[in-house]
Amino acid sequence: MTITVPAVPAQGVETPPRVVDVFVYAAAQIHRAAAEIWPGVPVELQCHVPGVTGYVHRTRVGERTLYAKTSLLGVSLVSLLRGACGPWPAVLEKQREYVQQPHGLLQREAAQLRTLADLDQPRVCAVAGLAEGVIFTEPVAGPSLGDLLLVRPGDTAELLTLTFDELRPLHRAGAARRLAPVGVIGERSIAGTFLRKFNGLFGATYVERVGAERREPHTCKELAELLRGSVERLRRLRMTLPAPVGTTLAYGDLKPEHVVFPDGADGRPVLLDPGLMLAAPMVDVAKLLSRTVLLLAARQPDAATARQVLDGFGTFALARSVGMSGEGRRSSLRHLLTLWLMDTLNILTTYLSAPATLPLPPFGLALVERAVPVCRLVDSVTAELVNGPARRDEWDRALGEAMAVMS
């Protein structure tokens, strides 16, 4: 991994943290945490896992291979590097206090994993240790849901059913009693993230600058034009969503790469990186739909594979509205489409806004290149949604637009 170190700024000028500062700190923090948990055991940082949220490193601790993850102030790396938390000295000062708090982001994630480990479902990766704001988890070997969708596209509906079978205990009424109120990770909410990113003057400025270090000026201009209309429509559509009431839990961070099948495609999956929150099960369906479409957009499989995956997802999603009234089905479909498109813009703009010096995973790099067709998808589907109630034909057209992104 190569990191370009920017020139030292003029004295007295406050600049955002640099990638090299953040990475050196995070690596040192992993060493400190490992030494606290396993005194005297040798530690080797083997491989950085590129990402835009937390800092993750595959780590050898004695004879064990673990994944170590640390978070700075509970915000994404992109936000931190863009100066959302101030210059580096201020970030370090705040971080010293943050890692001592009992309810930091990774403290809650570790607590969620331990709580879920005590249940029969869902199966989750094991926590190996937690210290100094660093969580160590055991690796899970096996193909991910994303891998399987691409090699067994005809089994998409069945693979999704296996995944959501694991989530039944969370999706039942009363599941929220399993977590103390401070134990939820509400900051990963799709709608909440959307409003934070695209709210008011800050949101308008954010849209105008998106992609500045990753794409050509004329492409950035086109992206900004598409985003302005889509964001305004999604803000209007959000007002039509049902109020977030009830006592169900959503897994929160359900992505194709976070679902691993260690026993093969017919076995029970293991889930990684929870973000449990008080929300309807529709949140999990929408997040997984969004990230599956983006996976296909990034990987660009052949048309037959893409069509089978989308058809299978459609079969699975529509089956969840069986038994609802006509109005209930329309409301459910609008809810799903709106959250899908919100999440798509949330993650796409995060990748586009990442500083050029921040290493991105191959998936993120591919999405940056495919940003215009993805934004056209969101623009087209939101334009249809604001013109009337969601219907089955609008769902079919949305999947048709998704197919176009993959070509």
Tab-separated table of C-alpha atoms in Angstrom:
chain	number	residue	atom	x	y	z
A	1	MET	CA	0.000	0.000	0.000
A	2	THR	CA	1.368	3.394	-0.999
A	3	ILE	CA	0.267	6.579	0.760
A	4	THR	CA	1.128	9.955	-0.687
A	5	VAL	CA	2.108	12.307	2.127
A	6	PRO	CA	0.926	15.868	1.489
A	7	ALA	CA	3.233	18.817	1.986
A	8	VAL	CA	3.432	20.262	5.491
A	9	PRO	CA	0.958	23.158	5.757
A	10	ALA	CA	1.974	26.674	6.660
A	11	GLN	CA	2.330	27.356	10.371
A	12	GLY	CA	-0.931	28.330	12.032
A	13	VAL	CA	-3.130	26.945	9.257
A	14	GLU	CA	-5.553	24.322	10.519
A	15	THR	CA	-5.846	21.434	8.088
A	16	PRO	CA	-7.812	18.179	8.252
A	17	PRO	CA	-6.042	15.027	9.459
A	18	ARG	CA	-3.812	13.307	6.906
A	19	VAL	CA	-4.217	9.663	5.940
A	20	VAL	CA	-0.683	8.903	7.133
A	21	ASP	CA	-1.431	10.407	10.579
A	22	VAL	CA	-4.597	8.384	10.992
A	23	PHE	CA	-3.088	5.112	9.783
A	24	VAL	CA	0.020	5.383	11.959
A	25	TYR	CA	-2.132	6.157	14.999
A	26	ALA	CA	-4.558	3.292	14.293
A	27	ALA	CA	-1.762	0.760	13.794
A	28	ALA	CA	-0.124	1.825	17.054
A	29	GLN	CA	-3.480	1.610	18.826
A	30	ILE	CA	-3.913	-1.983	17.656
A	31	HIS	CA	-0.495	-2.858	19.096
A	32	ARG	CA	-1.366	-1.176	22.412
A	33	ALA	CA	-4.723	-2.952	22.628
A	34	ALA	CA	-3.213	-6.348	21.842
A	35	ALA	CA	-0.496	-5.840	24.446
A	36	GLU	CA	-3.144	-5.026	27.055
A	37	ILE	CA	-5.271	-8.086	26.256
A	38	TRP	CA	-2.444	-10.567	25.562
A	39	PRO	CA	0.676	-9.339	27.432
A	40	GLY	CA	3.928	-10.654	26.029
A	41	VAL	CA	2.328	-12.243	22.948
A	42	PRO	CA	3.925	-11.174	19.635
A	43	VAL	CA	1.725	-9.074	17.341
A	44	GLU	CA	2.126	-8.679	13.588
A	45	LEU	CA	-0.056	-6.425	11.416
A	46	GLN	CA	-0.343	-8.491	8.262
A	47	CYS	CA	-2.674	-6.749	5.822
A	48	HIS	CA	-4.652	-3.518	5.844
A	49	VAL	CA	-8.269	-3.947	4.724
A	50	PRO	CA	-9.181	-0.803	2.742
A	51	GLY	CA	-12.439	0.877	3.697
A	52	VAL	CA	-14.170	4.194	4.261
A	53	THR	CA	-15.594	3.639	7.755
A	54	GLY	CA	-13.231	2.194	10.372
A	55	TYR	CA	-9.565	1.183	10.135
A	56	VAL	CA	-9.282	-2.613	9.807
A	57	HIS	CA	-6.140	-4.745	9.781
A	58	ARG	CA	-5.726	-8.482	9.572
A	59	THR	CA	-3.489	-9.204	12.527
A	60	ARG	CA	-1.435	-12.124	13.774
A	61	VAL	CA	-1.533	-12.406	17.563
A	62	GLY	CA	0.667	-15.277	18.658
A	63	GLU	CA	-0.639	-18.249	16.661
A	64	ARG	CA	-4.036	-16.681	15.957
A	65	THR	CA	-5.167	-14.667	12.966
A	66	LEU	CA	-7.685	-11.995	13.967
A	67	TYR	CA	-9.273	-8.917	12.465
A	68	ALA	CA	-8.573	-5.736	14.414
A	69	LYS	CA	-10.799	-2.720	13.916
A	70	THR	CA	-10.551	0.724	15.435
A	71	SER	CA	-12.747	3.762	15.053
A	72	LEU	CA	-11.837	7.400	15.536
A	73	LEU	CA	-14.612	9.293	17.307
A	74	GLY	CA	-17.207	6.935	15.850
A	75	VAL	CA	-17.250	8.707	12.475
A	76	SER	CA	-16.268	7.439	9.038
A	77	LEU	CA	-12.686	7.806	7.870
A	78	VAL	CA	-13.910	10.013	5.034
A	79	SER	CA	-15.664	12.443	7.399
A	80	LEU	CA	-12.625	12.518	9.670
A	81	LEU	CA	-10.221	13.174	6.794
A	82	ARG	CA	-12.488	15.910	5.445
A	83	GLY	CA	-12.164	17.786	8.734
A	84	ALA	CA	-15.563	17.034	10.292
A	85	CYS	CA	-13.909	16.600	13.707
A	86	GLY	CA	-11.297	19.327	13.392
A	87	PRO	CA	-7.523	19.236	12.791
A	88	TRP	CA	-5.396	16.293	13.858
A	89	PRO	CA	-4.301	17.616	17.294
A	90	ALA	CA	-7.938	18.228	18.229
A	91	VAL	CA	-8.938	14.771	16.969
A	92	LEU	CA	-6.236	13.121	19.080
A	93	GLU	CA	-7.353	14.989	22.189
A	94	LYS	CA	-10.981	13.992	21.663
A	95	GLN	CA	-9.995	10.413	20.843
A	96	ARG	CA	-8.178	9.979	24.164
A	97	GLU	CA	-11.477	10.661	25.921
A	98	TYR	CA	-13.574	8.736	23.405
A	99	VAL	CA	-11.775	5.395	23.868
A	100	GLN	CA	-12.500	5.560	27.597
A	101	GLN	CA	-16.230	5.942	27.120
A	102	PRO	CA	-18.254	2.774	27.816
A	103	HIS	CA	-20.621	3.387	24.911
A	104	GLY	CA	-18.281	4.147	22.017
A	105	LEU	CA	-19.167	2.710	18.624
A	106	LEU	CA	-16.945	-0.366	18.834
A	107	GLN	CA	-17.801	-0.961	22.486
A	108	ARG	CA	-21.437	-1.215	21.415
A	109	GLU	CA	-20.560	-3.435	18.459
A	110	ALA	CA	-18.652	-5.806	20.738
A	111	ALA	CA	-21.575	-5.858	23.187
A	112	GLN	CA	-23.964	-6.640	20.341
A	113	LEU	CA	-21.805	-9.502	19.084
A	114	ARG	CA	-21.609	-10.972	22.579
A	115	THR	CA	-25.356	-10.636	23.079
A	116	LEU	CA	-26.072	-12.301	19.752
A	117	ALA	CA	-23.560	-15.072	20.508
A	118	ASP	CA	-25.749	-16.076	23.470
A	119	LEU	CA	-28.730	-16.622	21.148
A	120	ASP	CA	-29.434	-19.445	18.744
A	121	GLN	CA	-29.908	-16.945	15.919
A	122	PRO	CA	-28.335	-15.162	14.177
A	123	ARG	CA	-24.936	-16.813	14.025
A	124	VAL	CA	-22.241	-14.134	14.306
A	125	CYS	CA	-18.460	-13.929	14.328
A	126	ALA	CA	-16.806	-14.256	17.732
A	127	VAL	CA	-15.237	-11.409	19.701
A	128	ALA	CA	-11.671	-12.258	20.687
A	129	GLY	CA	-10.992	-9.105	22.703
A	130	LEU	CA	-11.683	-5.406	23.206
A	131	ALA	CA	-9.350	-2.720	24.579
A	132	GLU	CA	-8.271	0.845	23.857
A	133	GLY	CA	-11.157	1.314	21.429
A	134	VAL	CA	-10.026	-1.670	19.308
A	135	ILE	CA	-12.167	-4.752	18.706
A	136	PHE	CA	-10.572	-8.072	17.704
A	137	THR	CA	-12.812	-10.634	15.992
A	138	GLU	CA	-12.265	-14.180	14.803
A	139	PRO	CA	-12.150	-14.677	11.015
A	140	VAL	CA	-14.918	-16.662	9.327
A	141	ALA	CA	-13.822	-18.800	6.382
A	142	GLY	CA	-16.140	-19.469	3.475
A	143	PRO	CA	-17.799	-17.774	0.501
A	144	SER	CA	-19.747	-14.594	1.126
A	145	LEU	CA	-23.325	-14.055	0.007
A	146	GLY	CA	-21.946	-11.776	-2.702
A	147	ASP	CA	-19.665	-14.532	-3.972
A	148	LEU	CA	-22.500	-17.044	-4.064
A	149	LEU	CA	-24.924	-14.724	-5.826
A	150	LEU	CA	-22.478	-14.425	-8.706
A	151	VAL	CA	-21.762	-18.160	-9.049
A	152	ARG	CA	-25.254	-19.440	-8.151
A	153	PRO	CA	-27.570	-16.646	-9.344
A	154	GLY	CA	-30.473	-19.054	-9.801
A	155	ASP	CA	-30.411	-19.675	-6.028
A	156	THR	CA	-30.727	-15.990	-5.087
A	157	ALA	CA	-34.165	-16.230	-3.446
A	158	GLU	CA	-33.100	-19.301	-1.448
A	159	LEU	CA	-29.831	-17.688	-0.301
A	160	LEU	CA	-31.713	-14.584	0.828
A	161	THR	CA	-34.235	-16.722	2.667
A	162	LEU	CA	-31.435	-18.513	4.527
A	163	THR	CA	-29.976	-15.139	5.478
A	164	PHE	CA	-33.244	-13.691	6.729
A	165	ASP	CA	-34.139	-16.888	8.569
A	166	GLU	CA	-31.168	-16.060	10.811
A	167	LEU	CA	-32.700	-12.649	11.520
A	168	ARG	CA	-36.140	-13.860	12.609
A	169	PRO	CA	-35.466	-13.387	16.345
A	170	LEU	CA	-34.475	-9.761	15.694
A	171	HIS	CA	-37.434	-9.050	13.433
A	172	ARG	CA	-40.005	-10.256	15.969
A	173	ALA	CA	-41.963	-7.770	18.071
A	174	GLY	CA	-40.299	-7.302	21.452
A	175	ALA	CA	-36.779	-8.058	20.203
A	176	ALA	CA	-35.618	-4.603	21.290
A	177	ARG	CA	-35.773	-5.751	24.919
A	178	ARG	CA	-32.580	-7.709	24.257
A	179	LEU	CA	-30.583	-4.480	24.129
A	180	ALA	CA	-30.336	-1.606	26.566
A	181	PRO	CA	-31.304	1.718	24.926
A	182	VAL	CA	-27.629	2.747	24.816
A	183	GLY	CA	-26.743	-0.515	23.092
A	184	VAL	CA	-28.251	0.300	19.702
A	185	ILE	CA	-26.180	1.726	16.844
A	186	GLY	CA	-28.701	4.172	15.490
A	187	GLU	CA	-26.104	6.261	13.652
A	188	ARG	CA	-26.076	3.598	10.921
A	189	SER	CA	-29.720	4.278	10.092
A	190	ILE	CA	-30.247	4.712	6.340
A	191	ALA	CA	-32.616	7.668	6.645
A	192	GLY	CA	-30.608	9.248	9.466
A	193	THR	CA	-27.378	9.024	7.488
A	194	PHE	CA	-29.097	10.493	4.434
A	195	LEU	CA	-30.344	13.498	6.390
A	196	ARG	CA	-26.936	14.118	7.966
A	197	LYS	CA	-25.184	14.035	4.603
A	198	PHE	CA	-27.653	16.082	2.581
A	199	ASN	CA	-29.123	18.520	5.071
A	200	GLY	CA	-29.326	22.274	4.440
A	201	LEU	CA	-26.419	24.373	3.241
A	202	PHE	CA	-23.874	21.732	4.222
A	203	GLY	CA	-25.690	19.155	2.100
A	204	ALA	CA	-25.835	21.505	-0.884
A	205	THR	CA	-22.104	22.230	-0.623
A	206	TYR	CA	-21.376	18.525	-0.229
A	207	VAL	CA	-23.238	17.742	-3.462
A	208	GLU	CA	-21.412	20.470	-5.387
A	209	ARG	CA	-18.002	19.133	-4.323
A	210	VAL	CA	-18.667	15.401	-4.623
A	211	GLY	CA	-16.029	13.518	-6.572
A	212	ALA	CA	-13.610	16.452	-6.789
A	213	GLU	CA	-10.527	14.310	-6.078
A	214	ARG	CA	-11.741	11.164	-7.788
A	215	ARG	CA	-13.366	12.175	-11.092
A	216	GLU	CA	-12.926	14.675	-13.920
A	217	PRO	CA	-14.517	18.156	-13.556
A	218	HIS	CA	-17.128	17.559	-16.278
A	219	THR	CA	-18.134	14.266	-14.609
A	220	CYS	CA	-18.424	15.971	-11.215
A	221	LYS	CA	-20.701	18.576	-12.767
A	222	GLU	CA	-22.971	15.876	-14.198
A	223	LEU	CA	-22.997	14.030	-10.876
A	224	ALA	CA	-23.963	17.206	-9.000
A	225	GLU	CA	-26.853	17.841	-11.378
A	226	LEU	CA	-28.181	14.310	-10.963
A	227	LEU	CA	-27.720	14.377	-7.197
A	228	ARG	CA	-29.523	17.679	-6.677
A	229	GLY	CA	-32.748	16.364	-8.167
A	230	SER	CA	-32.504	12.934	-6.552
A	231	VAL	CA	-31.771	14.312	-3.091
A	232	GLU	CA	-34.716	16.720	-3.254
A	233	ARG	CA	-37.092	13.940	-4.330
A	234	LEU	CA	-35.827	11.550	-1.654
A	235	ARG	CA	-36.331	14.220	0.994
A	236	ARG	CA	-39.956	14.504	-0.157
A	237	LEU	CA	-40.386	10.739	-0.303
A	238	ARG	CA	-39.010	10.378	3.203
A	239	MET	CA	-41.987	12.344	4.502
A	240	THR	CA	-44.271	9.565	3.205
A	241	LEU	CA	-42.483	6.773	5.075
A	242	PRO	CA	-44.135	5.185	8.106
A	243	ALA	CA	-42.998	6.497	11.478
A	244	PRO	CA	-40.249	4.344	13.075
A	245	VAL	CA	-42.346	2.744	15.795
A	246	GLY	CA	-42.372	-0.751	17.227
A	247	THR	CA	-40.032	-2.992	19.152
A	248	THR	CA	-38.279	-4.883	16.355
A	249	LEU	CA	-34.563	-4.757	15.655
A	250	ALA	CA	-32.839	-4.440	12.308
A	251	TYR	CA	-29.378	-5.949	11.909
A	252	GLY	CA	-28.471	-2.584	10.436
A	253	ASP	CA	-25.317	-3.253	8.416
A	254	LEU	CA	-26.501	-6.147	6.287
A	255	LYS	CA	-24.340	-6.339	3.160
A	256	PRO	CA	-23.468	-9.218	0.801
A	257	GLU	CA	-19.887	-9.250	2.093
A	258	HIS	CA	-21.081	-9.364	5.715
A	259	VAL	CA	-22.906	-12.693	5.239
A	260	VAL	CA	-20.529	-15.678	5.096
A	261	PHE	CA	-21.445	-19.332	4.467
A	262	PRO	CA	-18.752	-21.415	6.241
A	263	ASP	CA	-20.705	-24.652	5.685
A	264	GLY	CA	-21.519	-24.002	2.040
A	265	ALA	CA	-24.507	-22.489	0.293
A	266	ASP	CA	-26.954	-24.900	1.951
A	267	GLY	CA	-25.752	-24.248	5.493
A	268	ARG	CA	-26.477	-21.539	8.007
A	269	PRO	CA	-24.651	-18.265	7.340
A	270	VAL	CA	-22.552	-16.294	9.822
A	271	LEU	CA	-23.063	-12.537	10.011
A	272	LEU	CA	-20.315	-9.951	10.527
A	273	ASP	CA	-20.272	-6.338	11.773
A	274	PRO	CA	-23.691	-5.815	13.360
A	275	GLY	CA	-25.292	-2.412	13.707
A	276	LEU	CA	-28.437	-3.348	15.627
A	277	MET	CA	-30.996	-0.552	15.772
A	278	LEU	CA	-34.641	-0.001	16.540
A	279	ALA	CA	-36.147	-0.280	13.065
A	280	ALA	CA	-38.509	-2.262	10.896
A	281	PRO	CA	-37.208	-5.386	9.121
A	282	MET	CA	-37.629	-3.451	5.859
A	283	VAL	CA	-34.376	-1.637	6.710
A	284	ASP	CA	-32.443	-4.897	6.361
A	285	VAL	CA	-34.137	-5.760	3.072
A	286	ALA	CA	-33.398	-2.293	1.670
A	287	LYS	CA	-29.746	-2.253	2.747
A	288	LEU	CA	-29.104	-5.689	1.275
A	289	LEU	CA	-30.927	-4.765	-1.957
A	290	SER	CA	-28.925	-1.552	-2.288
A	291	ARG	CA	-25.573	-3.212	-1.751
A	292	THR	CA	-26.446	-6.171	-3.998
A	293	VAL	CA	-27.306	-3.848	-6.885
A	294	LEU	CA	-24.076	-1.931	-6.298
A	295	LEU	CA	-22.128	-5.200	-6.175
A	296	LEU	CA	-23.506	-6.103	-9.590
A	297	ALA	CA	-22.780	-2.598	-10.882
A	298	ALA	CA	-19.175	-2.894	-9.706
A	299	ARG	CA	-18.569	-6.468	-10.859
A	300	GLN	CA	-20.613	-6.236	-14.088
A	301	PRO	CA	-21.454	-9.926	-14.553
A	302	ASP	CA	-23.005	-11.175	-17.764
A	303	ALA	CA	-26.602	-10.129	-18.414
A	304	ALA	CA	-28.052	-13.554	-17.617
A	305	THR	CA	-26.382	-13.642	-14.187
A	306	ALA	CA	-27.478	-10.102	-13.329
A	307	ARG	CA	-31.061	-10.812	-14.416
A	308	GLN	CA	-31.264	-13.987	-12.328
A	309	VAL	CA	-29.973	-12.212	-9.220
A	310	LEU	CA	-32.392	-9.304	-9.617
A	311	ASP	CA	-35.330	-11.597	-10.387
A	312	GLY	CA	-34.489	-13.704	-7.342
A	313	PHE	CA	-34.289	-10.619	-5.156
A	314	GLY	CA	-37.609	-9.438	-6.565
A	315	THR	CA	-39.235	-12.786	-5.789
A	316	PHE	CA	-37.878	-12.681	-2.246
A	317	ALA	CA	-38.835	-9.043	-1.573
A	318	LEU	CA	-42.348	-9.256	-3.004
A	319	ALA	CA	-43.037	-12.474	-1.093
A	320	ARG	CA	-42.652	-10.492	2.121
A	321	SER	CA	-45.782	-8.469	1.265
A	322	VAL	CA	-48.005	-11.520	0.732
A	323	GLY	CA	-51.140	-11.176	2.821
A	324	MET	CA	-51.057	-7.370	2.892
A	325	SER	CA	-53.891	-5.262	1.561
A	326	GLY	CA	-53.417	-3.431	-1.714
A	327	GLU	CA	-52.604	-0.215	0.130
A	328	GLY	CA	-50.277	-2.055	2.469
A	329	ARG	CA	-48.346	-3.535	-0.450
A	330	ARG	CA	-48.008	-0.127	-2.092
A	331	SER	CA	-46.796	1.444	1.136
A	332	SER	CA	-44.319	-1.379	1.725
A	333	LEU	CA	-42.982	-1.093	-1.816
A	334	ARG	CA	-42.552	2.676	-1.560
A	335	HIS	CA	-40.756	2.217	1.760
A	336	LEU	CA	-38.378	-0.346	0.241
A	337	LEU	CA	-37.611	1.670	-2.891
A	338	THR	CA	-37.025	4.887	-0.954
A	339	LEU	CA	-34.643	3.302	1.545
A	340	TRP	CA	-32.834	1.442	-1.250
A	341	LEU	CA	-32.134	4.659	-3.140
A	342	MET	CA	-31.189	6.606	0.002
A	343	ASP	CA	-28.632	3.992	0.953
A	344	THR	CA	-27.264	3.940	-2.586
A	345	LEU	CA	-26.541	7.664	-2.473
A	346	ASN	CA	-25.173	7.407	1.072
A	347	ILE	CA	-22.430	4.935	0.190
A	348	LEU	CA	-21.753	6.116	-3.365
A	349	THR	CA	-21.126	9.717	-2.301
A	350	THR	CA	-18.910	8.510	0.549
A	351	TYR	CA	-16.643	6.720	-1.917
A	352	LEU	CA	-16.697	9.696	-4.278
A	353	SER	CA	-15.805	12.093	-1.452
A	354	ALA	CA	-12.889	10.033	-0.143
A	355	PRO	CA	-9.560	11.912	-0.366
A	356	ALA	CA	-7.372	10.665	-3.198
A	357	THR	CA	-4.792	9.476	-0.645
A	358	LEU	CA	-7.244	7.118	1.098
A	359	PRO	CA	-6.948	3.548	-0.267
A	360	LEU	CA	-10.334	2.242	-1.419
A	361	PRO	CA	-11.347	-1.397	-1.806
A	362	PRO	CA	-11.768	-2.668	-5.383
A	363	PHE	CA	-15.548	-2.472	-4.933
A	364	GLY	CA	-15.316	1.228	-4.041
A	365	LEU	CA	-12.948	2.025	-6.897
A	366	ALA	CA	-15.303	0.343	-9.356
A	367	LEU	CA	-18.281	2.307	-8.011
A	368	VAL	CA	-16.407	5.575	-8.412
A	369	GLU	CA	-15.982	4.706	-12.085
A	370	ARG	CA	-19.661	3.691	-12.395
A	371	ALA	CA	-20.983	6.679	-10.455
A	372	VAL	CA	-22.794	8.376	-13.352
A	373	PRO	CA	-24.957	5.388	-14.372
A	374	VAL	CA	-25.714	4.660	-10.707
A	375	CYS	CA	-26.842	8.261	-10.164
A	376	ARG	CA	-28.958	8.054	-13.313
A	377	LEU	CA	-30.664	5.009	-11.839
A	378	VAL	CA	-31.527	6.921	-8.658
A	379	ASP	CA	-32.616	9.967	-10.649
A	380	SER	CA	-34.944	7.944	-12.871
A	381	VAL	CA	-36.576	5.849	-10.146
A	382	THR	CA	-37.112	8.773	-7.758
A	383	ALA	CA	-38.723	10.782	-10.583
A	384	GLU	CA	-41.291	8.006	-11.026
A	385	LEU	CA	-41.886	7.536	-7.306
A	386	VAL	CA	-42.773	11.167	-6.589
A	387	ASN	CA	-45.443	11.123	-9.293
A	388	GLY	CA	-47.698	8.595	-7.622
A	389	PRO	CA	-48.073	5.565	-5.352
A	390	ALA	CA	-45.589	2.761	-5.876
A	391	ARG	CA	-46.971	-0.132	-7.913
A	392	ARG	CA	-45.672	-3.500	-9.042
A	393	ASP	CA	-44.822	-2.107	-12.477
A	394	GLU	CA	-42.664	0.591	-10.849
A	395	TRP	CA	-40.767	-2.114	-8.990
A	396	ASP	CA	-40.211	-3.943	-12.261
A	397	ARG	CA	-39.040	-0.737	-13.944
A	398	ALA	CA	-36.662	-0.037	-11.044
A	399	LEU	CA	-35.063	-3.456	-11.513
A	400	GLY	CA	-34.913	-2.774	-15.245
A	401	GLU	CA	-33.040	0.475	-14.528
A	402	ALA	CA	-30.689	-1.509	-12.281
A	403	MET	CA	-29.989	-3.878	-15.164
A	404	ALA	CA	-28.973	-0.918	-17.314
A	405	VAL	CA	-26.358	0.099	-14.733
A	406	MET	CA	-24.657	-3.266	-15.113
A	407	SER	CA	-24.179	-3.043	-18.876
